[in-house]
mmCIF file of C-alpha atoms in Angstrom:
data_model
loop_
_atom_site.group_PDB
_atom_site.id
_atom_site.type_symbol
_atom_site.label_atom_id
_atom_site.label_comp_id
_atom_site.label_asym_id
_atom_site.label_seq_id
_atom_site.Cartn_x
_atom_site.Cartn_y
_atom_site.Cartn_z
ATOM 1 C CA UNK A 212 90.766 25.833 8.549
ATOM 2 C CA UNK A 213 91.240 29.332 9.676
ATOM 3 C CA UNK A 214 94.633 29.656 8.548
ATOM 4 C CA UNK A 215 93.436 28.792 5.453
ATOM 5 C CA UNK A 216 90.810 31.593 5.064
ATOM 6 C CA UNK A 217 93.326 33.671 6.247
ATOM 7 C CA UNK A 218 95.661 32.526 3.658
ATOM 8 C CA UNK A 219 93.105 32.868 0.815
ATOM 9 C CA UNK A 220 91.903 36.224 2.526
ATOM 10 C CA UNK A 221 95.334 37.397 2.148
ATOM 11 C CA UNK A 222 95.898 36.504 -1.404
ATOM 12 C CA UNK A 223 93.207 38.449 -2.726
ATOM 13 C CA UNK A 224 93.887 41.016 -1.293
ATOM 14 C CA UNK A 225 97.205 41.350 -2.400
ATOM 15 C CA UNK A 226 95.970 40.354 -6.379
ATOM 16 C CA UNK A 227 93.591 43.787 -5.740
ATOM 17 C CA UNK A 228 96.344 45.738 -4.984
ATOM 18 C CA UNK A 229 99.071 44.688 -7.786
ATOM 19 C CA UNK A 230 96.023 44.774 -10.638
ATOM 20 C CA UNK A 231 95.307 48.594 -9.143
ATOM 21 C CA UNK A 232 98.743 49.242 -9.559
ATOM 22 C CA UNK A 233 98.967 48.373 -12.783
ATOM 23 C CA UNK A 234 96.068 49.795 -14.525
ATOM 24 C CA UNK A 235 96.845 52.851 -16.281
ATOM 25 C CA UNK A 236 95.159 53.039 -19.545
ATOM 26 C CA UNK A 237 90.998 52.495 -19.746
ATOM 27 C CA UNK A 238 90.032 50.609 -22.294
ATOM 28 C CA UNK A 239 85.661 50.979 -23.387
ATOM 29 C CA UNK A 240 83.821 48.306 -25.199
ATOM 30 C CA UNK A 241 81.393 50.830 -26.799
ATOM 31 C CA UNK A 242 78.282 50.586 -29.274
ATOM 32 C CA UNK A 243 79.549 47.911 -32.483
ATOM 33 C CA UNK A 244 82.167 46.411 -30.999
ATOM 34 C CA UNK A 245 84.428 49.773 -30.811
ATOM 35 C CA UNK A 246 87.336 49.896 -28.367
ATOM 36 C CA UNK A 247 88.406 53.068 -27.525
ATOM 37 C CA UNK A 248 91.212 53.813 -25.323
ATOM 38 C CA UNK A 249 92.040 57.355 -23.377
ATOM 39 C CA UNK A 250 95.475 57.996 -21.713
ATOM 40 C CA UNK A 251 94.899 59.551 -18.256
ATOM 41 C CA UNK A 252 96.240 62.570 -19.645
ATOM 42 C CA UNK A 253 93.992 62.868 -22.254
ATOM 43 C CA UNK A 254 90.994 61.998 -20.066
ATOM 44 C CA UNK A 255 91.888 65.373 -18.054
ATOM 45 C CA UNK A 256 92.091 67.272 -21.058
ATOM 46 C CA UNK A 257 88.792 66.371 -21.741
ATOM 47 C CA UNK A 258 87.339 67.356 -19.184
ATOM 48 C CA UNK A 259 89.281 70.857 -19.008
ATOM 49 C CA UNK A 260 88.074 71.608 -22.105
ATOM 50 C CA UNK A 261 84.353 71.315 -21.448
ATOM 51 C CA UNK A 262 84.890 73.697 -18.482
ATOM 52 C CA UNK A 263 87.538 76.108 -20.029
ATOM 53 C CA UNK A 264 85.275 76.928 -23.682
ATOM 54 C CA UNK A 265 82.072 76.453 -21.004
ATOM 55 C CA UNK A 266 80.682 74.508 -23.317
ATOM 56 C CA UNK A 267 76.601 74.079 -23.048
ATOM 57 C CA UNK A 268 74.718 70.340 -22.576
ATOM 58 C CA UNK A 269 72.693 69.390 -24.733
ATOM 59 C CA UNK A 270 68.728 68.397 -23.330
ATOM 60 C CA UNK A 271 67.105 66.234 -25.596
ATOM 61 C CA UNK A 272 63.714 64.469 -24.524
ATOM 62 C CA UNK A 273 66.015 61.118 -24.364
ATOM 63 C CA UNK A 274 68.640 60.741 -22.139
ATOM 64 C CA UNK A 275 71.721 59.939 -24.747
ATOM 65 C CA UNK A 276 73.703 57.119 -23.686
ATOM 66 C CA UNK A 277 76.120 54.133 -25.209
ATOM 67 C CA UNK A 278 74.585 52.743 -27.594
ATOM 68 C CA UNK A 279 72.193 55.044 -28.153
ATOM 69 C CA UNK A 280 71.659 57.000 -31.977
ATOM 70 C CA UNK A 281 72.073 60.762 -31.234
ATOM 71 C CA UNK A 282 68.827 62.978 -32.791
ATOM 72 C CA UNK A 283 69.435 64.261 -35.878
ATOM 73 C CA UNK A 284 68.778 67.806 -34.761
ATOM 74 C CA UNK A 285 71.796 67.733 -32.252
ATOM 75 C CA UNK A 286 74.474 69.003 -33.530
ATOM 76 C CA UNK A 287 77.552 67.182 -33.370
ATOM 77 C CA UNK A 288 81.021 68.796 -32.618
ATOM 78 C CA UNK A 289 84.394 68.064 -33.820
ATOM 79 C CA UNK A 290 86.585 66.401 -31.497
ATOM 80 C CA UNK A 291 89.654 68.689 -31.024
ATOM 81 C CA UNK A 292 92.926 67.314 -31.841
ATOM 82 C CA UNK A 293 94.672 67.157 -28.525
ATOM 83 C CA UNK A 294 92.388 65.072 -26.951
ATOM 84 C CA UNK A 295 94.605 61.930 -28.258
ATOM 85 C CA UNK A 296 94.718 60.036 -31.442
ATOM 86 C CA UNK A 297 92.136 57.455 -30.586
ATOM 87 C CA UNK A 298 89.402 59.909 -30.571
ATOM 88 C CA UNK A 299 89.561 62.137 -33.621
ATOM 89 C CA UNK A 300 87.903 60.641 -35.924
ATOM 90 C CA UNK A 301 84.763 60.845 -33.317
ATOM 91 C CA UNK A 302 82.159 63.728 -33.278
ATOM 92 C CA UNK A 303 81.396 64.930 -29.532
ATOM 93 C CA UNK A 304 77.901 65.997 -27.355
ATOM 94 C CA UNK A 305 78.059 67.012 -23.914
ATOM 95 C CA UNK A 306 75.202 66.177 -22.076
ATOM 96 C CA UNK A 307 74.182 65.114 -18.332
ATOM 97 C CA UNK A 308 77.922 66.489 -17.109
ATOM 98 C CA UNK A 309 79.563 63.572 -19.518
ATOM 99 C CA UNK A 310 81.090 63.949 -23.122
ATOM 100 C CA UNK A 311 79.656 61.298 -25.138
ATOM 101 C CA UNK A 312 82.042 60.477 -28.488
ATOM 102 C CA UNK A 313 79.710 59.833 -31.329
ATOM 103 C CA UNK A 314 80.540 57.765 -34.673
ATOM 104 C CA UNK A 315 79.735 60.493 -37.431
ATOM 105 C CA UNK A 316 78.720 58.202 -40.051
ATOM 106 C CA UNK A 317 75.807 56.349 -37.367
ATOM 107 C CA UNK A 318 75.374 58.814 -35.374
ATOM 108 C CA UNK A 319 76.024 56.241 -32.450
ATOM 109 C CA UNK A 320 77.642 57.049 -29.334
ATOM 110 C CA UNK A 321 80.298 54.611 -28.578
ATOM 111 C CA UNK A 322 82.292 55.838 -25.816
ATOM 112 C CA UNK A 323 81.411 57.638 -22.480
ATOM 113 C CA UNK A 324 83.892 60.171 -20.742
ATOM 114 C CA UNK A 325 82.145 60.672 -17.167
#
């Protein structure tokens, strides 16, 4: 019997560590269904950017989320090109220290980048 847990222990352990190994590419059910997906290198340019052009959160009296339909009095910006293919035909908000990637036409955010 303990050989057996030991065994089993043992196994899943080493599934963890090959499906670690292997993920290299995040891929985000957001809002309707949308799948977005951000190369690592793209995640970091993100994320430069918002620090490099200091760019300012937004505060709105709702905490804007995934899912959520961004106030029509924030303004949304225009993702810049070299943060990947998958993500410019999104509009962009900073707010709460994440960049939230909005569908222009709903105004829905459908992807998170914490």
């Amino acid at each position: 019997m303990k050989k057996l847990f030991i065994l089993a222990a043992a196994a899943s352990l080493l599934a963890t560590m090959a499906n670690a190994q292997t993920t290299t590419v995040e891929t985000t059910t957001g809002a309707a269904g949308a799948t977005i997906r951000i190369e690592p290198e793209y995640r970091t340019k993100i994320k430069s950017y918002v620090t490099e052009h200091k760019i300012r959160p937004v505060e709105t009296r709702e905490r804007i989320v995934v899912g959520a339909t961004v106030p029509t009095d924030v303004e949304l910006a225009p993702v810049p090109s070299d943060w990947g293919p998958s993500v410019t035909k999104y509009r962009y908000v900073y707010s709460n220290d994440r960049v939230m990637l909005v569908d222009p036409s709903t105004r829905t955010v459908v992807h998170e980048i914490d």
